[in-house]
């Protein structure tokens, strides 16, 4: 009995399910070269975009409408239950209050089970909206972040699965 052809490992990794449970968040302010301390967050939500549709009816044509693309809106990134080793996120929030034009770039890298990068969401012109501290505890030296919300003006997906 012949066995069916199996895709090689590289092809299998290309189509494997979206590994939403393994991600890395990096933030770079527009006025600085290096990454912020960032942090390890247990939850990341709000990477979304939606497009409005404009409907036009043509006079005399009762059986057809024209659907035109309208403006695009983007979501709001929500990072929850994070730990960071410094105060860079708090400093970024404070600096954005003093300099309203200050923005940052955020990448959310989706990792494979072997810790190699599968792809990344690149969020542009980000602005911190909310930064909430968690319960303070003297048991460890980390700074807890209960929630951070970030507005962004656009995003793109960079596929790393083929290389």
XYZ file of N, CA, C and O in Angstrom:
652
model
N 0.841 -1.179 0.000
C 0.000 0.000 0.000
C 0.886 1.243 0.000
O 1.795 1.358 0.793
N 0.611 2.173 -0.861
C 1.422 3.380 -0.976
C 1.029 4.368 0.116
O -0.137 4.481 0.477
N 2.016 5.048 0.625
C 1.750 6.071 1.636
C 1.586 7.409 0.942
O 2.252 7.685 -0.060
N 0.682 8.244 1.427
C 0.489 9.551 0.791
C 1.736 10.419 0.958
O 2.492 10.274 1.907
N 1.940 11.309 0.005
C 3.071 12.235 0.086
C 2.873 13.174 1.256
O 1.805 13.736 1.440
N 3.901 13.344 2.041
C 3.851 14.258 3.184
C 4.678 15.487 2.861
O 5.777 15.367 2.330
N 4.172 16.675 3.224
C 4.976 17.879 2.969
C 6.221 17.875 3.856
O 6.216 17.331 4.947
N 7.278 18.457 3.359
C 8.486 18.532 4.181
C 8.266 19.491 5.347
O 7.250 20.164 5.436
N 9.183 19.516 6.261
C 9.038 20.293 7.495
C 8.841 21.784 7.216
O 8.023 22.444 7.849
N 9.565 22.327 6.261
C 9.444 23.757 5.971
C 8.046 24.085 5.449
O 7.445 25.070 5.837
N 7.512 23.251 4.578
C 6.165 23.470 4.057
C 5.128 23.319 5.170
O 4.178 24.077 5.254
N 5.308 22.356 6.057
C 4.388 22.160 7.168
C 4.364 23.380 8.076
O 3.309 23.827 8.511
N 5.530 23.956 8.358
C 5.585 25.140 9.222
C 4.884 26.327 8.582
O 4.336 27.169 9.271
N 4.887 26.404 7.258
C 4.248 27.510 6.562
C 2.738 27.500 6.775
O 2.110 28.530 6.913
N 2.115 26.329 6.808
C 0.662 26.272 6.930
C 0.154 25.832 8.297
O -1.034 25.636 8.468
N 1.035 25.676 9.260
C 0.579 25.256 10.587
C -0.300 26.333 11.212
O -0.236 27.494 10.824
N -1.125 25.984 12.195
C -2.041 26.959 12.798
C -1.310 28.165 13.386
O -0.163 28.070 13.803
N -2.015 29.271 13.395
C -1.499 30.528 13.910
C -1.163 30.370 15.390
O -2.046 30.134 16.210
N 0.100 30.478 15.781
C 0.491 30.251 17.181
C 0.301 31.503 18.040
O 1.240 32.201 18.368
N -0.928 31.779 18.400
C -1.260 33.024 19.101
C -0.757 33.068 20.530
O -0.797 34.114 21.158
N -0.283 31.969 21.055
C 0.112 31.950 22.467
C 1.575 32.279 22.685
O 2.044 32.274 23.801
N 2.328 32.584 21.643
C 3.762 32.806 21.774
C 4.141 34.055 20.979
O 4.257 33.991 19.762
N 4.329 35.171 21.659
C 4.588 36.426 20.961
C 5.581 37.284 21.747
O 5.782 37.084 22.940
N 6.186 38.241 21.034
C 7.135 39.185 21.631
C 6.725 40.586 21.188
O 6.465 40.814 20.005
N 6.678 41.528 22.137
C 6.316 42.915 21.840
C 7.564 43.784 21.990
O 8.258 43.701 23.006
N 7.839 44.601 20.968
C 8.964 45.546 21.030
C 8.460 46.932 20.669
O 7.676 47.091 19.733
N 8.924 47.934 21.424
C 8.497 49.317 21.222
C 9.737 50.181 21.037
O 10.671 50.108 21.833
N 9.724 51.016 19.980
C 10.822 51.941 19.714
C 10.229 53.333 19.540
O 9.407 53.555 18.641
N 10.620 54.247 20.420
C 10.162 55.634 20.289
C 10.778 56.273 19.054
O 11.899 55.967 18.680
N 10.039 57.195 18.430
C 10.540 57.878 17.239
C 11.763 58.738 17.532
O 12.580 58.979 16.650
N 11.904 59.218 18.764
C 13.017 60.103 19.100
C 14.202 59.357 19.708
O 15.150 59.976 20.171
N 14.180 58.033 19.702
C 15.284 57.241 20.249
C 15.581 56.074 19.315
O 14.708 55.600 18.608
N 16.821 55.611 19.339
C 17.220 54.516 18.453
C 16.941 53.144 19.062
O 16.565 52.214 18.358
N 17.140 53.009 20.361
C 17.013 51.697 20.998
C 15.588 51.362 21.398
O 14.723 52.229 21.513
N 15.360 50.089 21.649
C 14.056 49.616 22.086
C 13.835 49.983 23.550
O 14.773 50.050 24.331
N 12.565 50.184 23.886
C 12.213 50.402 25.284
C 12.331 49.080 26.023
O 12.383 48.013 25.418
N 12.336 49.163 27.331
C 12.417 47.941 28.129
C 11.291 46.993 27.779
O 11.407 45.797 27.942
N 10.199 47.555 27.244
C 9.092 46.712 26.813
C 8.597 45.858 27.946
O 8.254 46.353 28.990
N 8.592 44.588 27.758
C 8.160 43.704 28.811
C 7.614 42.427 28.238
O 7.471 42.268 27.041
N 7.327 41.531 29.117
C 6.704 40.272 28.748
C 5.250 40.360 29.167
O 4.954 40.540 30.349
N 4.361 40.284 28.214
C 2.933 40.384 28.492
C 2.284 39.032 28.254
O 2.664 38.294 27.350
N 1.279 38.716 29.052
C 0.610 37.433 28.891
C -0.537 37.506 27.890
O -1.032 36.483 27.454
N -0.952 38.725 27.527
C -2.076 38.858 26.612
C -1.881 40.066 25.708
O -1.447 41.126 26.157
N -2.194 39.902 24.440
C -2.098 40.966 23.443
C -3.352 40.904 22.584
O -3.648 39.862 21.998
N -4.080 42.020 22.513
C -5.346 42.032 21.788
C -5.497 43.375 21.085
O -4.873 44.362 21.470
N -6.339 43.421 20.068
C -6.673 44.687 19.437
C -5.951 44.974 18.134
O -6.004 46.096 17.642
N -5.294 43.989 17.553
C -4.678 44.207 16.242
C -5.774 43.955 15.219
O -6.144 42.812 14.947
N -6.332 45.040 14.718
C -7.458 44.921 13.809
C -7.587 46.149 12.925
O -7.101 47.222 13.258
N -8.241 45.934 11.792
C -8.594 47.043 10.924
C -9.959 46.740 10.317
O -10.336 45.581 10.142
N -10.696 47.794 10.030
C -12.022 47.653 9.445
C -12.179 48.716 8.363
O -11.664 49.828 8.493
N -12.878 48.350 7.322
C -13.089 49.287 6.222
C -14.578 49.541 6.063
O -15.377 48.608 6.022
N -14.927 50.799 5.979
C -16.318 51.155 5.717
C -16.600 50.929 4.239
O -15.718 51.038 3.401
N -17.834 50.616 3.953
C -18.242 50.414 2.567
C -19.278 51.472 2.212
O -20.242 51.694 2.946
N -19.066 52.123 1.096
C -20.015 53.113 0.580
C -20.884 52.428 -0.469
O -20.369 51.802 -1.390
N -22.182 52.534 -0.333
C -23.108 51.917 -1.268
C -23.737 53.000 -2.134
O -24.304 53.963 -1.616
N -23.625 52.838 -3.450
C -24.205 53.793 -4.401
C -25.210 53.067 -5.277
O -24.930 51.994 -5.817
N -26.356 53.658 -5.419
C -27.375 53.115 -6.327
C -27.334 53.896 -7.634
O -27.186 55.104 -7.638
N -27.453 53.160 -8.699
C -27.444 53.777 -10.024
C -28.885 54.040 -10.433
O -29.739 53.145 -10.364
N -29.172 55.265 -10.842
C -30.529 55.627 -11.246
C -31.019 54.762 -12.398
O -30.312 54.535 -13.372
N -32.224 54.238 -12.249
C -32.815 53.432 -13.305
C -32.392 51.967 -13.267
O -32.918 51.151 -14.011
N -31.431 51.602 -12.419
C -30.980 50.215 -12.334
C -31.374 49.693 -10.958
O -30.657 49.857 -9.982
N -32.525 49.028 -10.866
C -33.062 48.559 -9.592
C -32.364 47.296 -9.076
O -32.486 46.957 -7.906
N -31.659 46.581 -9.935
C -31.116 45.275 -9.573
C -29.638 45.290 -9.193
O -29.056 44.230 -9.009
N -29.048 46.452 -9.082
C -27.603 46.479 -8.827
C -27.228 47.698 -7.985
O -27.763 48.788 -8.174
N -26.321 47.489 -7.058
C -25.731 48.599 -6.308
C -24.220 48.517 -6.471
O -23.659 47.433 -6.683
N -23.567 49.642 -6.402
C -22.110 49.700 -6.472
C -21.569 49.813 -5.057
O -22.025 50.638 -4.272
N -20.606 48.964 -4.723
C -19.988 48.972 -3.396
C -18.579 49.520 -3.543
O -17.739 48.921 -4.209
N -18.330 50.655 -2.916
C -17.030 51.311 -2.995
C -16.342 51.260 -1.635
O -16.991 51.342 -0.597
N -15.034 51.142 -1.663
C -14.293 51.118 -0.398
C -14.262 52.510 0.212
O -14.100 53.501 -0.475
N -14.429 52.537 1.523
C -14.435 53.787 2.263
C -13.218 53.875 3.162
O -12.243 53.138 2.987
N -13.275 54.731 4.154
C -12.136 54.905 5.052
C -11.865 53.655 5.895
O -12.773 52.888 6.202
N -10.614 53.481 6.260
C -10.180 52.361 7.086
C -9.940 52.873 8.504
O -9.366 53.943 8.689
N -10.384 52.113 9.481
C -10.098 52.431 10.880
C -9.280 51.302 11.481
O -9.387 50.144 11.054
N -8.461 51.641 12.435
C -7.591 50.668 13.087
C -7.977 50.540 14.549
O -8.515 51.465 15.150
N -7.676 49.395 15.114
C -8.029 49.098 16.503
C -7.124 49.793 17.502
O -6.391 50.731 17.189
N -7.182 49.280 18.696
C -6.398 49.799 19.813
C -5.724 48.606 20.473
O -6.392 47.682 20.929
N -4.397 48.597 20.481
C -3.639 47.489 21.054
C -3.794 47.482 22.567
O -3.657 48.517 23.216
N -4.081 46.325 23.110
C -4.224 46.171 24.555
C -3.264 45.080 25.015
O -3.357 43.937 24.571
N -2.329 45.451 25.866
C -1.362 44.514 26.436
C -1.714 44.343 27.906
O -1.862 45.329 28.628
N -1.817 43.085 28.352
C -2.260 42.855 29.725
C -1.302 41.951 30.477
O -0.637 41.108 29.893
N -1.279 42.169 31.788
C -0.502 41.369 32.733
C 0.938 41.206 32.275
O 1.366 40.123 31.900
N 1.665 42.310 32.333
C 3.052 42.309 31.904
C 4.032 42.576 33.026
O 3.671 43.097 34.079
N 5.256 42.187 32.773
C 6.358 42.457 33.690
C 7.447 43.160 32.891
O 7.706 42.815 31.749
N 8.074 44.134 33.515
C 9.165 44.847 32.863
C 10.263 45.084 33.891
O 10.001 45.145 35.091
N 11.470 45.218 33.406
C 12.602 45.395 34.325
C 12.960 46.852 34.544
O 13.902 47.157 35.251
N 12.230 47.771 33.947
C 12.536 49.182 34.108
C 11.280 50.029 34.021
O 10.162 49.516 34.047
N 11.482 51.336 33.893
C 10.370 52.273 33.858
C 10.228 52.949 32.507
O 9.606 53.992 32.401
N 10.781 52.345 31.440
C 10.737 52.958 30.120
C 9.317 53.193 29.609
O 9.047 54.200 28.961
N 8.404 52.288 29.883
C 7.028 52.464 29.411
C 6.360 53.640 30.108
O 5.624 54.409 29.497
N 6.639 53.797 31.396
C 6.109 54.938 32.145
C 6.730 56.234 31.637
O 6.048 57.254 31.517
N 8.020 56.194 31.335
C 8.709 57.377 30.805
C 8.146 57.760 29.442
O 7.950 58.938 29.147
N 7.881 56.760 28.581
C 7.306 57.020 27.265
C 5.932 57.679 27.404
O 5.628 58.656 26.722
N 5.115 57.179 28.325
C 3.791 57.757 28.529
C 3.917 59.213 28.984
O 3.244 60.102 28.455
N 4.791 59.475 29.941
C 4.995 60.845 30.434
C 5.522 61.760 29.336
O 5.083 62.907 29.210
N 6.469 61.264 28.543
C 7.033 62.070 27.452
C 5.975 62.397 26.411
O 5.974 63.493 25.830
N 5.056 61.480 26.156
C 4.001 61.748 25.167
C 3.018 62.807 25.659
O 2.383 63.488 24.858
N 2.894 62.964 26.980
C 2.055 64.035 27.520
C 2.729 65.394 27.330
O 2.069 66.388 27.049
N 4.055 65.428 27.474
C 4.817 66.667 27.311
C 5.017 67.019 25.840
O 5.100 68.192 25.496
N 5.112 66.005 24.980
C 5.323 66.203 23.541
C 4.208 65.478 22.783
O 4.378 64.328 22.398
N 3.082 66.124 22.550
C 1.934 65.437 21.939
C 2.214 64.829 20.558
O 1.509 63.909 20.150
N 3.212 65.291 19.859
C 3.526 64.739 18.532
C 4.408 63.493 18.608
O 4.646 62.842 17.593
N 4.901 63.156 19.791
C 5.792 62.008 19.948
C 5.057 60.704 19.667
O 3.985 60.459 20.207
N 5.630 59.888 18.799
C 5.046 58.591 18.457
C 6.104 57.507 18.596
O 7.272 57.785 18.820
N 5.679 56.276 18.443
C 6.588 55.139 18.511
C 6.141 54.093 17.505
O 5.024 54.140 16.992
N 7.029 53.160 17.251
C 6.694 52.002 16.436
C 6.617 50.787 17.344
O 7.407 50.638 18.268
N 5.653 49.924 17.093
C 5.476 48.712 17.889
C 5.465 47.519 16.949
O 4.793 47.551 15.917
N 6.237 46.490 17.286
C 6.148 45.235 16.550
C 5.684 44.152 17.508
O 6.126 44.092 18.658
N 4.780 43.342 17.024
C 4.314 42.170 17.764
C 4.731 40.970 16.926
O 4.134 40.685 15.896
N 5.795 40.299 17.357
C 6.323 39.151 16.630
C 5.647 37.884 17.125
O 5.559 37.644 18.323
N 5.176 37.083 16.192
C 4.558 35.802 16.508
C 5.634 34.736 16.324
O 6.254 34.637 15.270
N 5.863 33.957 17.379
C 6.965 33.002 17.385
C 6.465 31.574 17.170
O 5.350 31.232 17.527
N 7.347 30.766 16.575
C 7.080 29.335 16.440
C 7.419 28.636 17.756
O 7.999 29.228 18.654
N 7.113 27.344 17.813
C 7.409 26.559 19.015
C 8.910 26.481 19.284
O 9.326 26.344 20.421
N 9.755 26.624 18.235
C 11.209 26.569 18.422
C 11.812 27.954 18.665
O 13.014 28.128 18.597
N 10.983 28.964 18.918
C 11.368 30.349 19.227
C 11.873 31.133 18.017
O 12.352 32.245 18.160
N 11.761 30.578 16.809
C 12.082 31.362 15.617
C 10.851 32.194 15.258
O 9.715 31.841 15.588
N 11.080 33.311 14.582
C 9.988 34.227 14.267
C 9.187 33.710 13.069
O 9.731 33.393 12.027
N 7.877 33.640 13.230
C 6.981 33.187 12.181
C 6.518 34.366 11.323
O 6.317 34.256 10.134
N 6.343 35.524 11.947
C 5.908 36.743 11.275
C 5.709 37.829 12.310
O 5.822 37.584 13.508
N 5.418 39.041 11.823
C 5.230 40.142 12.777
C 4.216 41.146 12.275
O 4.103 41.390 11.080
N 3.483 41.706 13.232
C 2.623 42.842 12.971
C 3.451 44.086 13.261
O 4.058 44.190 14.323
N 3.474 45.018 12.328
C 4.217 46.261 12.501
C 3.201 47.392 12.609
O 2.507 47.705 11.646
N 3.112 47.982 13.800
C 2.167 49.060 14.057
C 2.907 50.390 13.979
O 3.970 50.548 14.588
N 2.339 51.346 13.244
C 3.011 52.626 12.990
C 2.327 53.778 13.707
O 1.110 53.787 13.868
N 3.139 54.760 14.084
C 2.692 56.006 14.708
C 1.819 55.724 15.931
O 0.680 56.149 16.030
N 2.403 55.005 16.870
C 1.690 54.572 18.080
C 1.748 55.625 19.174
O 2.751 56.311 19.354
N 0.661 55.697 19.924
C 0.515 56.655 21.014
C -0.020 55.909 22.232
O -1.043 55.233 22.143
N 0.654 56.011 23.381
C 0.135 55.328 24.573
C -1.124 56.019 25.085
O -1.183 57.238 25.181
N -2.135 55.219 25.395
C -3.408 55.758 25.868
C -3.665 55.472 27.342
O -4.282 56.273 28.034
N -3.215 54.313 27.787
C -3.500 53.910 29.162
C -2.357 53.051 29.665
O -1.839 52.208 28.952
N -1.974 53.288 30.898
C -0.931 52.493 31.543
C -1.366 52.287 32.985
O -1.474 53.243 33.746
N -1.646 51.059 33.340
C -2.193 50.740 34.658
C -1.247 49.792 35.380
O -0.907 48.729 34.869
N -0.839 50.188 36.575
C 0.031 49.335 37.385
C -0.786 48.241 38.050
O -1.953 48.430 38.383
N -0.150 47.101 38.227
C -0.784 45.999 38.943
C -0.560 46.157 40.436
O 0.012 47.146 40.910
N -0.980 45.176 41.169
C -0.757 45.187 42.614
C 0.740 45.132 42.890
O 1.469 44.376 42.256
N 1.191 45.952 43.802
C 2.608 45.995 44.127
C 2.944 44.928 45.166
O 2.190 44.714 46.114
N 4.085 44.267 44.954
C 4.494 43.194 45.850
C 5.999 43.249 46.023
O 6.731 43.505 45.074
N 6.463 42.996 47.221
C 7.890 43.016 47.492
C 8.568 41.679 47.246
O 9.738 41.509 47.568
N 7.891 40.717 46.677
C 8.448 39.385 46.482
C 9.462 39.290 45.360
O 10.319 38.426 45.368
N 9.347 40.161 44.358
C 10.335 40.130 43.280
C 10.682 41.549 42.871
O 10.034 42.489 43.274
N 11.695 41.683 42.028
C 12.184 43.004 41.652
C 11.592 43.550 40.369
O 12.079 44.529 39.838
N 10.554 42.923 39.855
C 9.968 43.378 38.599
C 8.879 44.408 38.839
O 8.265 44.450 39.894
N 8.639 45.216 37.830
C 7.576 46.209 37.874
C 6.397 45.634 37.104
O 6.526 45.285 35.930
N 5.274 45.520 37.766
C 4.107 44.910 37.129
C 3.290 45.942 36.371
O 3.104 47.059 36.841
N 2.817 45.540 35.205
C 1.915 46.370 34.406
C 0.648 45.562 34.208
O 0.669 44.508 33.574
N -0.434 46.024 34.766
C -1.701 45.308 34.626
C -2.234 45.438 33.208
O -2.691 44.472 32.613
N -2.170 46.664 32.655
C -2.693 46.875 31.308
C -2.045 48.093 30.684
O -1.819 49.100 31.337
N -1.770 47.987 29.393
C -1.299 49.111 28.600
C -2.098 49.132 27.313
O -2.246 48.095 26.667
N -2.638 50.302 26.964
C -3.384 50.441 25.716
C -2.662 51.435 24.827
O -2.211 52.482 25.289
N -2.567 51.086 23.549
C -1.819 51.874 22.578
C -2.667 52.072 21.334
O -3.186 51.100 20.767
N -2.819 53.329 20.904
C -3.489 53.629 19.638
C -2.443 53.604 18.537
O -1.290 53.963 18.757
N -2.836 53.178 17.349
C -1.929 53.166 16.202
C -2.678 53.627 14.964
O -3.901 53.507 14.871
N -1.927 54.186 14.006
C -2.542 54.755 12.816
C -2.632 53.772 11.660
O -3.447 53.944 10.769
N -1.782 52.754 11.655
C -1.852 51.725 10.622
C -0.997 50.541 11.032
O -0.173 50.661 11.932
N -1.196 49.414 10.382
C -0.333 48.268 10.630
C -0.183 47.434 9.369
O -0.967 47.543 8.430
N 0.852 46.635 9.376
C 1.103 45.716 8.269
C 1.606 44.392 8.848
O 2.013 44.324 10.002
N 1.576 43.361 8.036
C 2.054 42.029 8.415
C 3.303 41.737 7.610
O 3.303 41.885 6.395
N 4.377 41.334 8.280
C 5.607 40.905 7.622
C 5.725 39.398 7.808
O 5.877 38.920 8.929
N 5.636 38.653 6.718
C 5.675 37.198 6.756
C 7.123 36.737 6.833
O 7.926 37.040 5.962
N 7.472 36.009 7.874
C 8.816 35.467 8.046
C 8.817 33.950 7.871
O 9.831 33.307 8.081
N 7.675 33.352 7.503
C 7.561 31.902 7.458
C 8.269 31.268 6.266
O 8.516 30.089 6.269
N 8.610 32.044 5.269
C 9.210 31.478 4.064
C 10.723 31.577 4.052
O 11.374 31.157 3.122
N 11.300 32.196 5.054
C 12.730 32.376 4.981
C 13.395 32.044 6.193
O 14.162 31.721 6.826
